[in-house]
XYZ file of C-alpha atoms in Angstrom:
626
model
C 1.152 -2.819 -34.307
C -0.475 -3.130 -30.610
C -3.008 -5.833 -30.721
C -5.384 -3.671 -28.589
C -5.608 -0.687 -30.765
C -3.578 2.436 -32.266
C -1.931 5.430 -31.447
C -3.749 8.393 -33.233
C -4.891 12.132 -32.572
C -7.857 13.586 -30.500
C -8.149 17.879 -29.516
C -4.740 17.639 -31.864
C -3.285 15.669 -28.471
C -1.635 12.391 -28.507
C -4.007 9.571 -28.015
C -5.033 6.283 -28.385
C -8.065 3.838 -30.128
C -8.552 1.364 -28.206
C -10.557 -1.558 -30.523
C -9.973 -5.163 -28.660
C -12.404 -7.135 -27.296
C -12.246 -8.613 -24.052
C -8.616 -10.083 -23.483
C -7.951 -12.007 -20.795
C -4.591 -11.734 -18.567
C -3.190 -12.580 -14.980
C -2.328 -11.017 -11.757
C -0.898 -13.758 -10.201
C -2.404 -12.536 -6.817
C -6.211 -11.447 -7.892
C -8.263 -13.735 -9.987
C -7.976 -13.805 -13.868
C -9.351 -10.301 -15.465
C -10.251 -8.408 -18.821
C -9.888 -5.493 -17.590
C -7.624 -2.848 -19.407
C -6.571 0.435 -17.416
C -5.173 3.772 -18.462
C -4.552 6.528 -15.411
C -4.947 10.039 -15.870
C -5.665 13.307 -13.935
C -4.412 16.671 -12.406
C -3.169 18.015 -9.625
C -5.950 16.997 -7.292
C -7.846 13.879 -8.907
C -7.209 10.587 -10.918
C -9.145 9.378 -13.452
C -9.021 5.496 -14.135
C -10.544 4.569 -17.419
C -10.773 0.961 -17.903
C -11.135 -1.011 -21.611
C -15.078 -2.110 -21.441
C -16.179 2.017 -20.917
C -16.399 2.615 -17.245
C -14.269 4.780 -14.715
C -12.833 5.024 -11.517
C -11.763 7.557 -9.474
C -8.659 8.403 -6.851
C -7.315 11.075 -4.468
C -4.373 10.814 -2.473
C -5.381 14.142 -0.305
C -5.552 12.724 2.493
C -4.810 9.266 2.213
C -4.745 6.643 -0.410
C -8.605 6.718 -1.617
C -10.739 5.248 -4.400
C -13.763 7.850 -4.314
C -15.462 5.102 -7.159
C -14.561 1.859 -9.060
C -15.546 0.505 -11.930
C -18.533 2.601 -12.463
C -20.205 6.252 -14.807
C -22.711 5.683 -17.445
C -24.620 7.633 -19.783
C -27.989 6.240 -20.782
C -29.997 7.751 -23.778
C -32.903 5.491 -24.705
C -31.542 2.043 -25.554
C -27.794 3.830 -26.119
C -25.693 3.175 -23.160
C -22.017 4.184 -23.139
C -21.025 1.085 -21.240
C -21.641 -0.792 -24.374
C -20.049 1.491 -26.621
C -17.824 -0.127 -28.937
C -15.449 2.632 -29.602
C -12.949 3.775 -26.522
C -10.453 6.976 -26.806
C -7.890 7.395 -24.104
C -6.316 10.855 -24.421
C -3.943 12.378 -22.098
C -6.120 13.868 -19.276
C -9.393 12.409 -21.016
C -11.620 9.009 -21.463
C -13.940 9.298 -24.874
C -16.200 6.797 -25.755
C -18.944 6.793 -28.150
C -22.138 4.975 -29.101
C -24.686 5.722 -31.827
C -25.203 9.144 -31.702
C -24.279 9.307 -28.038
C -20.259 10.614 -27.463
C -19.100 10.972 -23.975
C -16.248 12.407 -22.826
C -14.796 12.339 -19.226
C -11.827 15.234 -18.594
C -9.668 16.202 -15.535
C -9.790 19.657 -15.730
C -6.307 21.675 -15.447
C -5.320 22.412 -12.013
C -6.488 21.065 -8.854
C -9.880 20.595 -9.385
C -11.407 17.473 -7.239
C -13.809 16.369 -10.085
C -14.196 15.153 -13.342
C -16.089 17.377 -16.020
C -18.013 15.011 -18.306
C -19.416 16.340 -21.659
C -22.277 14.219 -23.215
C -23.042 14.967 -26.893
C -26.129 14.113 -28.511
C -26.954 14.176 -32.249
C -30.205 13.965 -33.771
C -29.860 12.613 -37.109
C -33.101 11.879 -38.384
C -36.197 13.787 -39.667
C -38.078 14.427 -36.198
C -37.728 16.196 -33.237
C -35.228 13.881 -31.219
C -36.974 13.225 -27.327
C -36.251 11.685 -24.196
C -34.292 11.688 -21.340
C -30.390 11.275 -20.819
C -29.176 9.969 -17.292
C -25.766 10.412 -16.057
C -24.861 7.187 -13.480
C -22.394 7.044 -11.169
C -22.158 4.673 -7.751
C -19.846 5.663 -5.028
C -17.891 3.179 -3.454
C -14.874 4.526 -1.198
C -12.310 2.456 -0.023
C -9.077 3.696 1.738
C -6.179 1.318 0.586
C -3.892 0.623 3.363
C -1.113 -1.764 4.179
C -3.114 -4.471 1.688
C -1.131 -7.651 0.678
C -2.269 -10.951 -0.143
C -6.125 -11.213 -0.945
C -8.019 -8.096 -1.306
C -10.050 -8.147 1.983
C -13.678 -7.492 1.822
C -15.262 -4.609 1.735
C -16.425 -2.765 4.365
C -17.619 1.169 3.960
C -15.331 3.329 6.207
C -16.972 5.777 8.819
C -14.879 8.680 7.360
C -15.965 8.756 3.804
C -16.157 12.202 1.725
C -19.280 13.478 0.534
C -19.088 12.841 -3.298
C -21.206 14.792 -5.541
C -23.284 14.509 -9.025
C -24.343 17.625 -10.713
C -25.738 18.862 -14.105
C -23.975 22.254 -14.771
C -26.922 24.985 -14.307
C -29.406 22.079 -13.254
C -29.734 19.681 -10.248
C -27.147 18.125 -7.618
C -27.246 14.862 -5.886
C -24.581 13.766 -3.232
C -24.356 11.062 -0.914
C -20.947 9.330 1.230
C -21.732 5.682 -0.799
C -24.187 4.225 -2.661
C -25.580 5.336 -6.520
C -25.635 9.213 -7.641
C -28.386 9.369 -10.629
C -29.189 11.934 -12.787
C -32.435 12.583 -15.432
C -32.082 15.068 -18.147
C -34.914 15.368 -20.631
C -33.658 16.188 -24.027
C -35.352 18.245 -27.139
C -33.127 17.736 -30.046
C -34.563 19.330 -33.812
C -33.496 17.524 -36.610
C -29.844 17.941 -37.731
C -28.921 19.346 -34.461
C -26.639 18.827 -31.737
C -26.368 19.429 -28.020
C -23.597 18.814 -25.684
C -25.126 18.291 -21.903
C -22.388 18.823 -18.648
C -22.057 17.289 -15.543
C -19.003 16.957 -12.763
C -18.293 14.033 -10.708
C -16.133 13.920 -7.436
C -15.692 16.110 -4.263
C -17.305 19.209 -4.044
C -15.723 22.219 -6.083
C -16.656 25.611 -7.120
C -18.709 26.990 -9.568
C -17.661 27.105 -13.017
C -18.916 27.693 -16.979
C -18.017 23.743 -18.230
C -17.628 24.634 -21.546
C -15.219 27.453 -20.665
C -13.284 25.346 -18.373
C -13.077 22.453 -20.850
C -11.615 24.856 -23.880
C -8.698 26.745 -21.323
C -7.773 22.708 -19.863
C -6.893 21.362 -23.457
C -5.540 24.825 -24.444
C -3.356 24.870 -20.999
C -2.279 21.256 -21.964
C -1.514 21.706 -25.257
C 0.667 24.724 -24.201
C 2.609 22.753 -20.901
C 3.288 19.665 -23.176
C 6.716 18.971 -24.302
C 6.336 18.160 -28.127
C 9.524 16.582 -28.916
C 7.318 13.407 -29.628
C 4.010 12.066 -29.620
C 5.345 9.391 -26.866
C 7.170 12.584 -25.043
C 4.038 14.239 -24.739
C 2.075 11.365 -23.038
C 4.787 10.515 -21.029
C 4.949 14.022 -19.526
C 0.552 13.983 -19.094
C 0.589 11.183 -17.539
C 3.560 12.220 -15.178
C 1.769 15.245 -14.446
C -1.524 13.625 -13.917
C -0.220 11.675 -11.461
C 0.478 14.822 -8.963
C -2.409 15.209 -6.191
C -2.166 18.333 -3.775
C -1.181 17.028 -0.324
C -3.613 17.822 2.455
C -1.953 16.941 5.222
C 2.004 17.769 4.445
C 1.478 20.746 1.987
C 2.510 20.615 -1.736
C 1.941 18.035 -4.122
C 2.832 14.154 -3.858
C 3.816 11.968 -6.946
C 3.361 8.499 -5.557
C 5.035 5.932 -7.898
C 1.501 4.507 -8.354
C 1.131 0.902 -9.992
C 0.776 -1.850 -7.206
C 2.200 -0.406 -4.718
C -0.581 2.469 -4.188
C -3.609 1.653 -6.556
C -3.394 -2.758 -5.090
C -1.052 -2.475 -1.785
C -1.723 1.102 -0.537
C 1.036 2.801 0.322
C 3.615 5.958 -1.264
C 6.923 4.485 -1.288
C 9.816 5.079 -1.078
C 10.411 8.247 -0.523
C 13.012 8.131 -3.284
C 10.367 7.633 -5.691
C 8.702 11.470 -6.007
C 11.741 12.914 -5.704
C 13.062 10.726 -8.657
C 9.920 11.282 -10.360
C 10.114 14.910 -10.061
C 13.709 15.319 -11.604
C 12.268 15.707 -15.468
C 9.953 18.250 -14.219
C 12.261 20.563 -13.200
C 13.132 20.938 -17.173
C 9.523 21.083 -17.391
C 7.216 21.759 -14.963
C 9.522 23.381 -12.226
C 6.543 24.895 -9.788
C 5.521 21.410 -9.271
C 9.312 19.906 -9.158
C 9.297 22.299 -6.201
C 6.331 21.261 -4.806
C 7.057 17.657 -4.750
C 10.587 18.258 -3.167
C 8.696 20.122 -0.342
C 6.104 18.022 -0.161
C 8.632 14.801 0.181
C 10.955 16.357 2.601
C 7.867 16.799 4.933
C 7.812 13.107 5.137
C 11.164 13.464 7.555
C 12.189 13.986 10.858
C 13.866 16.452 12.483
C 17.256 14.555 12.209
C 17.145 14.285 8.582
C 15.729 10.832 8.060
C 13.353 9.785 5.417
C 11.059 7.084 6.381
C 10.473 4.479 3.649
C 7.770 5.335 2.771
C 3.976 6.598 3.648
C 0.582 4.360 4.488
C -2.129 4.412 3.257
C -3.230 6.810 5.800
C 0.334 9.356 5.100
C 1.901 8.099 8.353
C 5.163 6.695 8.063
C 6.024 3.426 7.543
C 9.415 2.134 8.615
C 9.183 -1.481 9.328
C 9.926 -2.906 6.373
C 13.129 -1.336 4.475
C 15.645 1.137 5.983
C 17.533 2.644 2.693
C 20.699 4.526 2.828
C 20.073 6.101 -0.303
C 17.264 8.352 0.410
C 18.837 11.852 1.526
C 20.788 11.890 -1.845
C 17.721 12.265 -3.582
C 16.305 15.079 -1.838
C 19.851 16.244 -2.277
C 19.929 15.594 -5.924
C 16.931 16.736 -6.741
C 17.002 20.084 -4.946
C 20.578 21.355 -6.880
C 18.848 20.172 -10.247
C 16.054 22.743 -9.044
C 18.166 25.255 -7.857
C 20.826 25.042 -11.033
C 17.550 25.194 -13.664
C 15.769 28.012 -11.957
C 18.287 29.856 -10.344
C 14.946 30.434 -7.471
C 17.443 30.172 -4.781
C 14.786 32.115 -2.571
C 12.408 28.792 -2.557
C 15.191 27.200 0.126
C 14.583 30.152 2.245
C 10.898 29.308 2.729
C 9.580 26.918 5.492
C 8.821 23.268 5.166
C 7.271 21.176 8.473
C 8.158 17.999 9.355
C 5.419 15.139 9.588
C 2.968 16.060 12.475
C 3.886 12.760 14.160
C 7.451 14.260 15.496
C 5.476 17.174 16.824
C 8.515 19.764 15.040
C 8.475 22.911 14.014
C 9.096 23.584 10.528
C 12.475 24.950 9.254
C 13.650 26.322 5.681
C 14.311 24.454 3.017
C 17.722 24.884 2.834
C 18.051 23.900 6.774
C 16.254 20.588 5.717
C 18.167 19.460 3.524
C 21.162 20.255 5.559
C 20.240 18.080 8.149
C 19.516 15.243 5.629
C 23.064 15.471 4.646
C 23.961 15.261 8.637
C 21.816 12.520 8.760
C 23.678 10.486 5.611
C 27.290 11.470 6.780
C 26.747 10.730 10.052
C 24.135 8.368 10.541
C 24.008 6.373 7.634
C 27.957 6.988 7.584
C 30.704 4.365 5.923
C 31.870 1.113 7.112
C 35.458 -0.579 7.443
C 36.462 0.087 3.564
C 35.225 3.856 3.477
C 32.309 3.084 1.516
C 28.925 4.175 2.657
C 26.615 1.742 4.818
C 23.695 -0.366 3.152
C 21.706 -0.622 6.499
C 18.860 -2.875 5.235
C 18.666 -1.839 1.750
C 20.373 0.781 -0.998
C 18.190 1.412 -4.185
C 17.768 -2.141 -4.507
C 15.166 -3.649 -1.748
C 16.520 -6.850 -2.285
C 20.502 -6.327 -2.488
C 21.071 -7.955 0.571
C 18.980 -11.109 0.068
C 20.402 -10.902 -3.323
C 23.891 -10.843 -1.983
C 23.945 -14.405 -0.560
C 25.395 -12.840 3.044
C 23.996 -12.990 6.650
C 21.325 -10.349 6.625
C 22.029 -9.057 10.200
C 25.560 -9.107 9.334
C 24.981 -7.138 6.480
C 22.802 -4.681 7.937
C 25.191 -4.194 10.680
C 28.608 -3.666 8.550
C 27.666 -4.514 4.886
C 28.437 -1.544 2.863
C 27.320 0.078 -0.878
C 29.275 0.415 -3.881
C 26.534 1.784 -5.490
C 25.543 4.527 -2.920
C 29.018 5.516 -2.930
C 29.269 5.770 -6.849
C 25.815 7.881 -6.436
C 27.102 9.905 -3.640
C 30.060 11.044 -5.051
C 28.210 12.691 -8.339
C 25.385 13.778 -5.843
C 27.552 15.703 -3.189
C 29.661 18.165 -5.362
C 26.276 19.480 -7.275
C 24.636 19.485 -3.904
C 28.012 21.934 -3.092
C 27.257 23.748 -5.557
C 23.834 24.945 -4.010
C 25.420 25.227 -0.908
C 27.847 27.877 -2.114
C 25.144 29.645 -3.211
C 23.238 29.509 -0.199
C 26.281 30.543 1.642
C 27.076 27.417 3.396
C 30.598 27.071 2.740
C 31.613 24.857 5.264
C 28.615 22.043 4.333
C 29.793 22.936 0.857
C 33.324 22.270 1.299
C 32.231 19.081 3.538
C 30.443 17.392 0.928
C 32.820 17.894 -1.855
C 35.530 16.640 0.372
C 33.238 13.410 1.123
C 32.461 13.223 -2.736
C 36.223 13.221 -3.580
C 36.961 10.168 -1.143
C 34.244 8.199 -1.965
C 35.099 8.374 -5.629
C 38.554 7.219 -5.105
C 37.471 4.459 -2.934
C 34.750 3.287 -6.398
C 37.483 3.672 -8.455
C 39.327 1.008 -6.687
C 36.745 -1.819 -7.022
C 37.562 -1.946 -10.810
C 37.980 -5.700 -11.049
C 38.781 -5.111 -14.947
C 35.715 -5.504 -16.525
C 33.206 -3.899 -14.011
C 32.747 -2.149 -10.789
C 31.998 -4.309 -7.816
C 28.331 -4.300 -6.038
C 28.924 -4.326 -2.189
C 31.350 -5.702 0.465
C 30.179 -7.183 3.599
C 32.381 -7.529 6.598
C 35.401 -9.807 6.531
C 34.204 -11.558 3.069
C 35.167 -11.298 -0.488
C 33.659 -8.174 -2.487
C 30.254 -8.892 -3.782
C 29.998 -8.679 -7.500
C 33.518 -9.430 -8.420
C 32.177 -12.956 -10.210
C 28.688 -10.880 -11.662
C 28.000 -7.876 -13.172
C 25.027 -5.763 -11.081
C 24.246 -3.092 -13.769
C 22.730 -0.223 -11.160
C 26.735 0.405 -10.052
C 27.983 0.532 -13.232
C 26.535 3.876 -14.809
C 27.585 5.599 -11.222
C 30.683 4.597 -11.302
C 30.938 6.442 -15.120
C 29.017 9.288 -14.244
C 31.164 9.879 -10.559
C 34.388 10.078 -12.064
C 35.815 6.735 -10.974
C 35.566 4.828 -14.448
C 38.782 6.748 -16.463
C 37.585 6.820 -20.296
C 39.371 3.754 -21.352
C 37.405 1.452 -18.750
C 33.997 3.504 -19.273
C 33.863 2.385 -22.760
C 35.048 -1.422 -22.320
C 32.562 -0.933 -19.449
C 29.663 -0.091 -21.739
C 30.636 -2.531 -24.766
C 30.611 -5.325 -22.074
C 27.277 -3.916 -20.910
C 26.429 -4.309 -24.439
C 27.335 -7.470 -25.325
C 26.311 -8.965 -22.090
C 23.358 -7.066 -19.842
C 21.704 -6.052 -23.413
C 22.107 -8.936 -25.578
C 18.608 -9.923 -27.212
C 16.421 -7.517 -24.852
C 14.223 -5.532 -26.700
C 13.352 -3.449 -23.715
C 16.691 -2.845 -22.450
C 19.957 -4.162 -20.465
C 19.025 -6.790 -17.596
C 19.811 -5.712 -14.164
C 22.150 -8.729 -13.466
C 24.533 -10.777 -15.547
C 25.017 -13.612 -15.941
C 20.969 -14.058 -16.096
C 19.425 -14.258 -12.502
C 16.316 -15.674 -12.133
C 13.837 -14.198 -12.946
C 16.086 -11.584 -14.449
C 14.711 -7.467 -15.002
C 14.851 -4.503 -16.475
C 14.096 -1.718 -14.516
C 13.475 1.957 -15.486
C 15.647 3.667 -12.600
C 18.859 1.861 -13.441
C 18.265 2.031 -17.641
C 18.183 5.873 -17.302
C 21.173 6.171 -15.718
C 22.846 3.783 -18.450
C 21.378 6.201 -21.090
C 22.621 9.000 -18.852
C 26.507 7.621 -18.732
C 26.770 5.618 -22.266
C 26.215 9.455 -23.467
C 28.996 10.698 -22.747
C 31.651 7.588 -24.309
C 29.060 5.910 -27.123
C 25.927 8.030 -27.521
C 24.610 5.245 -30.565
C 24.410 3.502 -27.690
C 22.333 5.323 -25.423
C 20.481 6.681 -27.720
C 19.434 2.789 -28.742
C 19.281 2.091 -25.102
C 16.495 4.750 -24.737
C 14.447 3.696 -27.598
C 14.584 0.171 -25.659
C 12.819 2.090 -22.837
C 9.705 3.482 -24.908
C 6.293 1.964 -25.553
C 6.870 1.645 -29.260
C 9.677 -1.043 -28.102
C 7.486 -2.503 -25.863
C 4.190 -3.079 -28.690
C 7.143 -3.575 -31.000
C 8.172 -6.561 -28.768
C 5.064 -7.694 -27.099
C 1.678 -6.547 -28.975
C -0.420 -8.995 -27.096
C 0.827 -7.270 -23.848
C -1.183 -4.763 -22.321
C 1.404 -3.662 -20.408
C 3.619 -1.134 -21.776
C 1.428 -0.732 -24.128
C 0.756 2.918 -23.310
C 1.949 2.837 -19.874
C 4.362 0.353 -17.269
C 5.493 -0.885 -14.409
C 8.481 0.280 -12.386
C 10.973 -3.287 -14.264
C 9.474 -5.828 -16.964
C 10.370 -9.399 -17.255
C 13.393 -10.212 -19.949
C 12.975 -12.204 -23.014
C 14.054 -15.650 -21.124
C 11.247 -15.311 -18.725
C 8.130 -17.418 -18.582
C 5.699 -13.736 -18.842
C 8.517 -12.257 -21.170
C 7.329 -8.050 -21.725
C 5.244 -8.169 -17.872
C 6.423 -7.700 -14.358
C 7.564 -9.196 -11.344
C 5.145 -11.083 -8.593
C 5.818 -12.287 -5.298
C 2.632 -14.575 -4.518
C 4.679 -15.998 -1.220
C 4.774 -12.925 0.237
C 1.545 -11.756 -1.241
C 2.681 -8.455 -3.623
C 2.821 -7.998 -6.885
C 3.218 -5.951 -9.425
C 1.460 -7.698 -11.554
C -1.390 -7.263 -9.885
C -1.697 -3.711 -11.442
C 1.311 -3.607 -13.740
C 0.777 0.171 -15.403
C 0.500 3.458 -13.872
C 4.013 3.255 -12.359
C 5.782 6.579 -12.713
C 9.184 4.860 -13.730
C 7.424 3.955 -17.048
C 6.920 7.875 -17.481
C 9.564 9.987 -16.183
C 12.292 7.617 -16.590
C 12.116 8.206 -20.403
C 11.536 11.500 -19.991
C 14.875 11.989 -17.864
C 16.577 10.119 -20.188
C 16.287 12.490 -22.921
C 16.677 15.409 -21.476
C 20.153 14.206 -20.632
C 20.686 12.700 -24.224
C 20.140 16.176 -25.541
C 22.809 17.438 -22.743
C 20.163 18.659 -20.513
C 22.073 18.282 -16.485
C 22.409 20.370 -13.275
């Protein structure tokens, strides 16, 4: 049992009673804090509810904003809801209650840019109940951008929405920063109740609150998976992560967690598109929307920056990936194969306004990002293809122990070649039906080589990680886990090696991790488990030992994680993108770079791994693939 609180039921949705006091815990890079967060939202807002009552709110419309922090009170004589001792935190909704006071704070369905909050009053005595209910808010915006190391202080930017406060049917206040207040007098009779409505956040359009807050938790309970109380949070909170994209068009689904909420930027640009893989099984409008939306990051010769500022321009200086296009790739046949909407590639997408290019159709898009990964990206001296600064893994090339300019220069990827060859033939697939033979026949000509080349770095108990220029192969004396479940799923592992592959996974990578195989064996320090690479393991290990994968996805849930670490808020209803393993000093949290002044740690939940990750995973256990 969590040690903050329990999983129970609110509007018959998943959800969970949070009872702990103040409990101290570290980000490494901030000062010490008490503060517990859970994320939810729409398509257009976030809603932050924190353990001790009060909110915050973000939109990524047009950049990476906090509209509040740390802030929305009701007041009702001496009844205050930031003292309330009771907190609810349902799928798109914050509860809390106090005395006879019960607040509730919803994202409505759709794209609205507000919160609805419902205050209910109950008058439980013998007299006519008076006084006056205020609603409190303070705006405070803050565009997050490029921020590592210390927060820096606060200064209010010159471009700030208007943010508004309104009672439904009574009176507005609005202002760029500074408090919003409220004053609603209140009549109650004696056994009655009353519920009073207000809306918080950018300016929207009328609308009967009551109505609206019925059809949102009758649209949720109708768009939720129900395979699971945990598969139903995991897919609210995926889908509450979306936020309609003013600038590109269609919806973005930044990873979230540190990098966005702490550091202030959407990357990498593998990340939505990963993201957005359960939701074509689930949610397939806003799959769509998120592919579009992602390849409008691009430039006109197919390349995907890194990843986005804070301000959605892009931001290439750190990593250069050569994984990127196979993404897009991937994640456009899973659409294509689950829909059959083969006229969404006909429509057209832009390019980012920086390259000053006119938009082309889908399908043309994503042909050039193949151009750009054959050709550009291309394959070094043993026919595998090129790591340039980075593959999946940001760090392979430190990790590797080679010459990084070396590296860059000639070093080459197992894994992207593993990953390739599954990605290119369903990718072929669309193509064919698109009528692009010869791309078609292209790819699945590319796919066939670069599977035979994976199937040669069988060393006899794995696959190898990387080879860099006139040096031994790298991996040959360690096992790197994100190959292996590649090389299985490509084709390259026969069935004999696939399972000695997985029991050695087994009895190596997963020995005495409660949360799932370690990215590296032997241990590395500090070693990780990470999301990403688990759900392909799941995905592979289903086809040669499901008992395993289907123990390798219960690893992966939140049950595991309280199971494991009850004192940890972290995983406790949602994660970071890789936690710690048992033989770390901060076994069950996350990773932190203090030298370099990141961390995930400094917000360690709210990272879309924790939510679609699972989710991906069992739609493949239950045979669910493009």
């Amino acid at each position: 049992m969590s040690a903050f609180g329990e999983w129970t039921t609110a509007e018959g949705l998943p959800a969970f009673d949070y009872r702990a006091g103040p409990t101290r815990w570290d980000p490494i890079i901030d000062p010490p804090s008490t503060r517990h967060r859970v994320h939810v939202g729409n398509r257009r807002i976030t809603l932050v509810a924190d353990s001790d009552g009060l909110c915050s709110v973000w939109d990524e419309h047009v950049g990476c904003w906090w509209i509040a922090e740390h802030t929305g009170i009701s007041r009702f004589g001496e009844l205050s809801t930031d003292a309330a001792p009771t907190k609810l935190f349902g799928p798109t909704f914050f509860r809390v209650a106090v005395g006879d006071v019960e607040r509730t704070v919803l994202c409505p369905e759709g794209e609205a840019p507000w919160v609805l909050i419902k205050v209910d009053l109950v008058n439980r005595g013998s007299e006519v109940l008076r006084g006056t209910l205020t609603e409190e808010w303070v705006v405070r915006p803050r565009l997050v951008n490029l921020e590592f190391g210390a927060v820096p202080e606060y200064v209010a930017p010159p471009d700030a929405p208007l943010v508004v406060l309104e009672e439904f049917g009574g009176e507005r206040v609005e202002t760029t920063a500074g408090p919003l207040t409220l004053a609603v007098p209140v009549e109650l009779p004696p056994g009655e109740r009353t519920s009073v409505w207000f809306r918080f956040g950018l300016a929207g359009e009328p609308a009967d609150p009551a109505a609206l807050y019925a059809e949102s938790l009758a649209a949720l309970h109708k768009r939720l998976p129900t395979a699971t109380p945990e598969i139903s949070w995991h897919a609210a909170l995926l889908t509450g992560a979306a936020c309609a994209d003013g600038m590109l068009g269609g919806h973005t689904l930044n990873q979230g967690s540190a990098y966005a909420f702490r550091h202030g930027f959407n990357g990498a640009a593998r990340d939505p598109l990963q993201h957005a893989l359960p939701l074509v099984h689930l949610e397939p409008d806003l799959a769509l929307s998120v592919l579009r939306n992602t390849c409008a990051w691009g430039s006109p010769d197919g390349d995907l920056p890194y990843a986005l500022d804070g301000r959605k321009q892009p931001w290439t200086q750190l990593f250069r990936p050569s994984d990127q296009n196979l993404w897009a790739l991937w994640l456009a046949a899973e659409y294509a194969a689950a829909t059959g909407d083969l006229a969404a590639f006909r429509e057209p997408v832009p390019y980012h306004p920086c390259h000053e290019a006119e938009p082309v159709e889908l399908a043309e898009n994503l042909r050039r990002q193949f151009r750009f990964f054959a050709d550009v990206v291309g394959v070094g001296e043993h026919g595998h293809v090129r790591i340039l600064n980075a593959d999946w893994n940001d760090l392979a090339i430190t990790e590797s122990g080679v010459d990084r300019e070396l590296m860059i220069e000639r070093g080459e990827s197992v894994l992207n070649s593993a990953m390739a060859a599954w990605v290119l033939p369903v990718y072929a697939k669309l193509c064919e039906r698109l009528g692009d033979h010869a791309t078609a026949t292209e790819a699945r000509e590319r796919a066939a080589d670069l599977k035979a080349r994976v199937a040669s770095e069988w060393n006899g108990k794995w696959f190898r990680r990387a080879h860099a220029p006139g040096g031994a192969p790298i991996g040959d004396h360690d096992l790197w886990l994100e190959v292996q479940p590649w090389a299985i799923l490509c084709g390259a592992a026969t069935p004999d090696q696939a399972r000695a592959l997985l029991k050695t996974i087994d009895e190596t990578c997963r020995a005495g991790s409660p949360l799932g195989a370690r990215h590296r064996w032997p241990i590395s320090t500090p070693s990780q488990i990470w999301f990403s690479v688990n759900m392909t393991l799941v995905w592979a290990a289903s086809k040669y030992d499901p008992d395993l994968a289907w123990d390798e996805w219960r690893r992966m849930t939140l049950h595991a994680h309280t199971t494991a670490y009850p004192d940890v808020w972290t995983g406790t209803l949602s994660g970071p993108d890789c936690y710690l393993a048992p033989e770390s000093d901060r076994p069950g949290e996350t990773w932190a770079l203090p030298d370099l002044g990141v961390a995930m740690q400094a917000y360690p939940i709210a990272n879309l791994h924790s939510h679609s990750q699972p989710l991906l995973a069992h739609l493949r256990l239950r045979g669910v693939e493009p």
